[in-house]
XYZ file of C-alpha atoms in Angstrom:
485
model
C -9.541 84.139 -16.093
C -12.129 86.351 -17.665
C -15.778 86.080 -16.360
C -18.505 86.222 -18.737
C -20.417 89.621 -18.355
C -23.831 89.689 -17.012
C -25.062 89.685 -13.392
C -26.210 86.031 -13.023
C -23.246 84.635 -15.037
C -20.677 86.712 -13.104
C -22.218 85.888 -9.669
C -22.293 82.233 -10.375
C -18.748 82.108 -11.737
C -17.439 83.967 -8.677
C -19.357 81.661 -6.448
C -18.078 78.516 -8.171
C -14.486 79.965 -7.992
C -14.139 79.487 -4.137
C -11.905 76.613 -2.944
C -13.935 76.065 0.225
C -17.077 75.597 -1.994
C -15.185 73.180 -4.242
C -14.235 71.067 -1.329
C -17.669 71.335 0.090
C -19.269 70.149 -3.149
C -16.871 67.177 -3.166
C -17.406 66.112 0.451
C -21.200 66.500 -0.049
C -21.291 64.143 -3.052
C -19.440 61.603 -1.162
C -21.460 62.040 1.887
C -24.640 61.624 -0.118
C -23.090 58.438 -1.690
C -22.274 57.129 1.762
C -25.816 57.704 3.202
C -27.511 56.249 0.107
C -25.342 53.068 -0.113
C -24.662 52.394 3.607
C -23.504 49.877 4.723
C -21.920 48.895 1.513
C -21.952 45.575 -0.225
C -19.895 42.466 0.945
C -18.805 39.757 -1.441
C -17.478 36.256 -0.802
C -14.003 37.612 -0.191
C -15.088 40.102 2.377
C -17.410 37.673 3.882
C -14.524 35.304 4.566
C -12.441 38.113 6.006
C -15.217 38.965 8.337
C -15.470 35.269 9.305
C -11.720 35.516 10.343
C -12.625 38.371 12.542
C -15.532 36.617 14.240
C -13.540 33.387 14.825
C -10.182 35.106 15.636
C -8.298 32.921 13.186
C -6.639 34.906 10.397
C -4.880 33.597 7.289
C -3.216 35.284 4.296
C -5.443 33.912 1.543
C -6.427 37.531 1.305
C -3.744 39.982 2.799
C -4.725 40.117 6.600
C -4.206 43.894 7.033
C -7.644 44.713 5.721
C -9.151 42.092 8.218
C -7.170 43.591 11.065
C -8.285 47.169 10.194
C -11.855 45.837 10.015
C -11.453 44.106 13.295
C -10.334 47.458 14.888
C -13.359 49.237 13.349
C -15.870 46.739 14.996
C -15.536 49.088 17.977
C -17.908 51.401 16.089
C -20.280 48.525 15.145
C -20.623 45.096 13.613
C -20.982 44.324 9.940
C -19.705 46.268 6.904
C -20.833 49.802 7.865
C -17.543 50.911 9.724
C -15.168 49.638 6.978
C -17.503 51.304 4.277
C -17.240 54.483 6.202
C -13.421 54.090 6.407
C -13.172 53.701 2.670
C -15.578 56.472 1.862
C -13.597 58.930 4.180
C -10.266 58.159 2.461
C -11.939 58.306 -0.972
C -13.731 61.667 -0.381
C -10.839 63.335 1.360
C -8.314 62.212 -1.261
C -10.434 63.515 -4.243
C -11.150 66.785 -2.303
C -7.482 67.469 -1.488
C -6.305 66.591 -5.009
C -8.914 68.790 -6.627
C -8.151 71.714 -4.367
C -4.657 71.817 -5.850
C -5.493 72.985 -9.413
C -8.169 75.141 -7.873
C -5.396 76.902 -5.908
C -3.922 77.823 -9.274
C -7.149 79.069 -10.732
C -7.691 75.999 -12.937
C -11.234 75.699 -11.919
C -12.556 73.557 -14.729
C -9.858 71.071 -14.121
C -10.644 70.902 -10.369
C -14.389 70.490 -10.880
C -13.725 67.867 -13.695
C -11.551 65.918 -11.331
C -14.329 65.779 -8.701
C -17.060 64.755 -11.118
C -15.043 62.109 -12.945
C -13.918 60.701 -9.583
C -17.506 60.545 -8.414
C -18.957 59.216 -11.704
C -21.546 56.352 -11.328
C -19.142 53.576 -12.556
C -16.585 54.297 -9.905
C -19.237 54.657 -7.272
C -20.792 51.439 -8.219
C -17.457 49.762 -7.683
C -16.516 51.475 -4.565
C -19.530 50.324 -2.769
C -17.946 46.857 -2.585
C -16.221 45.945 0.642
C -13.003 44.730 -1.026
C -9.230 45.098 -0.676
C -9.257 46.529 -4.219
C -11.210 49.555 -3.016
C -9.153 49.915 0.248
C -5.925 49.809 -1.476
C -7.078 52.428 -4.192
C -8.415 54.942 -1.646
C -5.227 54.652 0.514
C -3.048 55.197 -2.526
C -5.261 58.175 -3.685
C -4.896 59.903 -0.211
C -1.153 59.247 -0.154
C -0.752 60.965 -3.615
C -2.853 63.828 -2.545
C -0.924 64.425 0.695
C 2.369 64.310 -1.054
C 1.097 66.516 -3.857
C -0.090 69.040 -1.310
C 3.122 69.258 0.320
C 4.984 69.670 -3.070
C 2.516 72.317 -4.113
C 3.256 74.294 -1.009
C -0.150 73.881 0.583
C 1.721 72.807 3.817
C 4.247 75.459 4.793
C 5.403 74.778 8.328
C 8.275 72.418 8.544
C 6.835 70.348 11.395
C 3.574 69.958 9.443
C 5.368 68.979 6.343
C 7.368 66.218 8.156
C 4.076 64.941 9.784
C 2.559 64.847 6.173
C 5.561 62.931 4.763
C 5.289 60.341 7.616
C 1.572 60.013 7.213
C 1.839 59.503 3.468
C 4.622 56.959 3.885
C 2.462 55.093 6.477
C -0.461 54.979 4.162
C 1.604 53.690 1.238
C 2.901 50.840 3.425
C -0.560 50.034 4.472
C -1.689 50.050 0.759
C 1.005 47.659 -0.127
C -0.067 45.293 2.493
C -3.735 45.494 1.603
C -3.211 43.999 -1.852
C -0.258 41.746 -2.827
C 0.559 43.273 -6.134
C 0.542 46.753 -4.628
C 4.157 46.165 -3.398
C 5.224 47.151 -6.979
C 3.972 50.722 -6.372
C 6.036 51.454 -3.352
C 9.152 52.397 -5.211
C 7.140 54.744 -7.724
C 5.573 56.492 -4.817
C 9.035 56.995 -3.080
C 10.320 58.374 -6.281
C 7.292 60.816 -6.469
C 8.012 61.959 -2.914
C 11.824 62.109 -2.989
C 13.165 62.329 -6.550
C 10.125 63.259 -8.806
C 12.523 64.126 -11.740
C 13.226 60.418 -12.152
C 9.533 59.916 -13.261
C 10.691 61.168 -16.696
C 12.803 58.103 -17.107
C 10.519 55.243 -17.976
C 12.988 52.302 -17.965
C 14.338 53.233 -14.665
C 10.705 53.670 -13.204
C 9.884 50.123 -14.479
C 13.172 48.630 -13.198
C 12.728 50.170 -9.813
C 9.256 49.052 -9.515
C 10.010 45.479 -10.682
C 13.177 45.032 -8.490
C 11.644 46.610 -5.300
C 8.405 44.604 -5.786
C 10.187 41.303 -5.923
C 12.115 42.165 -2.819
C 9.105 43.490 -0.999
C 7.060 40.211 -1.368
C 9.007 38.179 1.241
C 9.021 41.346 3.520
C 5.283 41.605 3.354
C 4.877 37.867 4.022
C 6.936 38.291 7.249
C 4.647 41.227 8.279
C 1.549 39.117 7.411
C 2.603 36.162 9.461
C 4.736 37.436 12.341
C 3.123 40.874 13.065
C -0.453 40.480 11.849
C -0.582 36.872 13.037
C -2.007 35.300 9.827
C -1.437 31.618 8.942
C -0.101 30.609 5.491
C -3.011 29.643 3.309
C -1.025 28.858 0.317
C -2.594 31.520 -1.845
C -0.021 31.313 -4.530
C -1.495 27.781 -5.391
C -4.215 29.514 -7.113
C -1.775 31.222 -9.585
C 0.154 27.932 -10.036
C -2.751 25.654 -10.863
C -4.240 28.264 -13.128
C -0.949 28.701 -15.067
C -0.425 24.799 -15.294
C -4.023 24.222 -16.571
C -3.588 27.083 -18.978
C -0.372 25.553 -20.366
C -1.957 22.063 -20.491
C -4.866 23.045 -22.695
C -2.312 24.503 -25.114
C -0.089 21.517 -25.418
C 1.651 20.982 -22.096
C -0.002 17.760 -21.125
C 3.396 16.364 -19.936
C 3.275 18.461 -16.837
C 1.385 15.835 -14.790
C 2.215 12.735 -16.788
C 4.099 11.116 -13.965
C 1.427 11.352 -11.378
C -1.078 8.590 -10.517
C -4.393 9.047 -12.578
C -2.494 11.392 -14.942
C -5.064 10.822 -17.669
C -8.072 11.828 -15.487
C -6.094 14.873 -14.121
C -5.465 16.045 -17.662
C -9.041 15.448 -18.715
C -10.290 17.397 -15.704
C -7.826 20.299 -16.467
C -9.124 20.534 -20.073
C -12.738 20.323 -18.902
C -12.461 22.800 -16.153
C -10.020 25.459 -17.378
C -11.301 28.860 -18.257
C -9.124 31.873 -19.096
C -11.541 34.071 -17.241
C -10.809 32.840 -13.732
C -8.970 30.208 -11.768
C -12.006 29.422 -9.630
C -13.182 26.841 -12.047
C -10.327 24.636 -11.211
C -10.980 24.358 -7.412
C -14.657 24.764 -6.385
C -17.550 22.503 -6.095
C -19.710 25.071 -7.575
C -18.267 24.057 -11.088
C -17.911 20.347 -10.014
C -14.168 20.700 -10.554
C -11.363 19.750 -7.918
C -8.369 19.980 -10.097
C -6.174 21.663 -7.487
C -7.283 19.270 -4.777
C -6.844 16.224 -7.010
C -3.414 17.361 -8.291
C -2.136 17.980 -4.778
C -3.455 14.563 -3.590
C -1.744 12.913 -6.527
C 1.526 14.633 -5.777
C 1.291 13.313 -2.081
C 0.489 9.723 -3.255
C 2.962 9.570 -6.135
C 5.704 11.726 -4.978
C 7.876 13.548 -7.481
C 8.086 17.300 -8.064
C 6.037 19.718 -5.929
C 3.302 21.919 -7.238
C 5.731 24.903 -7.300
C 8.392 22.911 -9.180
C 5.918 21.739 -11.732
C 4.659 25.322 -12.249
C 8.205 26.869 -12.859
C 9.086 23.789 -15.011
C 5.994 24.134 -17.204
C 6.695 27.798 -17.811
C 10.251 26.979 -18.711
C 9.441 23.982 -21.016
C 6.311 25.614 -22.585
C 7.055 29.366 -22.849
C 4.786 29.993 -25.876
C 1.784 28.070 -24.288
C 2.390 30.036 -21.097
C 2.436 33.379 -23.041
C -0.797 32.557 -24.942
C -2.501 31.635 -21.618
C -1.422 34.750 -19.885
C -2.362 36.984 -22.860
C -5.778 35.317 -23.269
C -6.506 35.817 -19.558
C -5.198 39.512 -19.738
C -7.601 40.158 -22.587
C -10.403 38.773 -20.411
C -9.454 40.807 -17.320
C -9.010 44.046 -19.342
C -12.567 43.507 -20.944
C -11.154 44.132 -24.418
C -12.091 41.471 -27.180
C -14.822 39.791 -25.190
C -18.594 39.333 -25.756
C -21.346 40.771 -23.671
C -21.391 39.450 -20.156
C -18.430 37.246 -21.009
C -17.737 36.283 -17.358
C -20.953 34.232 -17.485
C -18.963 31.800 -19.772
C -17.541 30.045 -16.593
C -21.159 29.172 -15.741
C -21.372 26.586 -18.563
C -20.164 24.016 -16.136
C -23.081 24.780 -13.840
C -26.197 24.771 -15.822
C -28.563 25.980 -13.127
C -26.452 29.244 -13.051
C -26.215 29.858 -16.717
C -27.977 33.057 -17.565
C -26.433 33.398 -20.897
C -26.413 36.503 -23.092
C -29.970 37.579 -22.756
C -31.193 41.054 -23.714
C -31.339 42.063 -20.063
C -27.785 40.854 -19.409
C -26.587 42.724 -22.524
C -28.215 45.835 -21.244
C -26.674 45.542 -17.881
C -23.345 45.031 -19.272
C -23.564 48.318 -21.120
C -24.422 50.058 -17.795
C -22.067 48.222 -15.447
C -19.238 47.384 -17.904
C -19.281 50.257 -20.335
C -16.599 50.078 -22.964
C -16.033 53.712 -22.328
C -14.799 52.972 -18.786
C -13.347 49.465 -19.369
C -9.927 48.622 -18.082
C -8.524 48.474 -21.555
C -9.794 51.908 -22.330
C -8.101 53.369 -19.250
C -4.870 51.722 -20.170
C -5.072 53.121 -23.700
C -5.551 56.680 -22.359
C -2.834 56.224 -19.826
C -0.406 54.884 -22.487
C -1.100 57.747 -24.965
C -0.719 60.501 -22.257
C 2.446 59.039 -20.831
C 4.878 60.231 -23.529
C 3.393 63.832 -23.334
C 3.825 63.740 -19.596
C 7.475 62.479 -19.714
C 8.249 65.102 -22.333
C 6.676 67.871 -20.236
C 8.472 66.582 -17.090
C 11.826 67.055 -18.901
C 11.265 70.843 -19.283
C 8.936 71.520 -16.185
C 9.153 71.070 -12.591
C 5.538 71.838 -12.011
C 4.131 70.108 -8.929
C 0.683 69.401 -10.481
C 2.453 67.751 -13.593
C 4.258 65.478 -11.136
C 0.934 64.599 -9.472
C -0.372 63.805 -12.922
C 2.610 61.812 -13.701
C 2.467 59.540 -10.671
C -1.191 58.917 -11.197
C -0.462 57.533 -14.610
C 2.648 55.629 -13.655
C 0.765 54.017 -10.742
C -2.163 53.142 -12.969
C 0.058 51.487 -15.694
C 2.317 49.624 -13.199
C -0.476 48.248 -11.291
C -2.427 47.075 -14.257
C 0.691 45.561 -15.735
C 1.248 43.366 -12.843
C -1.965 41.391 -13.702
C -0.359 40.120 -16.827
C 1.761 37.896 -14.768
C -0.164 37.326 -11.478
C -3.890 37.787 -12.498
C -6.088 34.801 -11.814
C -9.681 36.051 -12.142
C -11.802 38.689 -14.066
C -13.596 41.494 -12.277
C -13.748 45.149 -13.046
C -13.380 46.042 -9.492
C -9.745 44.812 -9.664
C -9.131 48.010 -11.787
C -10.921 50.505 -9.674
C -7.672 52.264 -8.912
C -6.659 52.284 -12.512
C -9.848 53.880 -13.534
C -9.742 56.371 -10.710
C -6.157 57.341 -11.378
C -6.738 57.983 -15.031
C -9.905 59.859 -14.446
C -8.058 62.259 -11.971
C -4.926 62.541 -14.208
C -6.718 63.268 -17.424
C -7.973 66.829 -16.537
C -4.522 67.595 -14.989
C -2.801 66.614 -18.230
C -5.146 68.537 -20.624
C -4.965 71.667 -18.481
C -1.220 71.723 -18.228
C 0.279 74.619 -20.167
C 3.440 72.715 -21.155
C 1.607 69.735 -22.480
C -0.903 71.874 -24.364
C 1.886 73.955 -25.880
C 3.528 70.543 -27.032
C 0.295 69.441 -28.523
C -0.156 72.560 -30.501
C 3.353 72.165 -31.895
C 2.907 68.387 -32.730
C -0.649 68.423 -33.942
C -0.384 65.110 -35.774
C 0.711 63.393 -32.609
C -1.961 65.145 -30.732
C -4.559 63.616 -33.243
C -3.050 60.273 -32.616
C -3.351 60.721 -28.841
C -7.170 60.828 -29.514
C -7.180 58.374 -32.177
C -5.651 55.391 -30.445
C -8.145 55.403 -27.630
C -10.931 55.895 -30.081
C -9.748 52.859 -32.076
C -9.559 50.767 -28.866
C -13.099 51.836 -27.944
C -14.375 51.038 -31.430
C -12.839 47.534 -31.278
C -14.190 46.945 -27.763
C -17.757 47.942 -28.917
C -17.507 45.625 -31.934
C -16.466 42.703 -29.843
C -19.396 43.203 -27.527
C -21.868 42.921 -30.413
C -20.199 40.610 -32.810
C -18.657 37.917 -30.596
C -21.181 35.132 -29.751
C -22.571 35.273 -26.210
C -21.374 32.610 -23.697
C -23.382 29.399 -23.793
């Protein structure tokens, strides 16, 4: 790499091209973030998990591993501080280790871009949350970094390599237990660790992820109940009632027709359903108790269970189910939605309705910028994936494999929400955003991908054009769709 002539420029360039300085800059950024935002910000989910720790009664409404880790961390103090430190350490160390890999090759611009993209305000604003989404993401990040470091040759001694493999596997298992849909990421991570050449076969990757994920769900339930000591809270009911109501408002009113008070149940489902989140069907905050009333009607009137009605509704009304899932997916990806669109659910609670005021529009542009929206991250990942697959077929470069697994994990994880998503919150896609932000500099600095882009310039233009078009549509929707009322 040629350094610009001139005393100050040469000195600065030589100073920046130091791996220890790079790691130091990264860790300093995350230390500063930790000190500024300590002790983190709890939400209703994490508050309920902390309540389980205090009472000693654990359930699996949220996967209990996070609560158990938090319980162990209370040795260092009460409240959210210790678990915020846990997340930040994993986050900072994962980014520092990953960024050191291209730096080792002399790809300094790539390395610094990875650090600053991973520490951008949008991601830091999300990571201040004490949430399973953040913990799962930083665990996967560190696992990818450890495996990538071993494959890059950063760890030479055989005992140390074995220890790294075992540590990475443990972290992957923990991540899969922290968030339910992360079980679909276990197989891709095993492919990355053991047979990375298979990442160039997209249908196989998707099949392995789907099959292994389905098989691991009951295994994770066994761990949650028998090892972690959590009681069954019936969390799947949120998905079931959400899908049932979504189908009912699209023509599937026969689902509950045999139950006592069927007309009232149907009216409540129509009144309370929102494609944004399932919560409007169950909580007193919205004056809706659809889930409770349906379960009571099933107990009083007999007939099929909630699970049977759910699967039967999907089977009898596949188009209504598809429309419901796609409408929710649009919401959760923040694609064709108005400003502050999650406020639409507050229309059932007048006191909480803030609407689409100028202040809320402005906050949306800061917190939920279209540039970093989940749909934008998915668009970038989708246009990068063909280039990465093509490059993997002619190159066995370790950094290219790191880039590939980040993109695969981002797409598979985001894809699971199409079938199991029940709410809308950008923090659900913290990992997606983080993975794409780290993969982008790796892809654009890869020699094989750059050579392919030069040979196929029209496709390279399309690679930029597709995300640009998605961004334009997202911005248009923000300003043209009517605000929630």
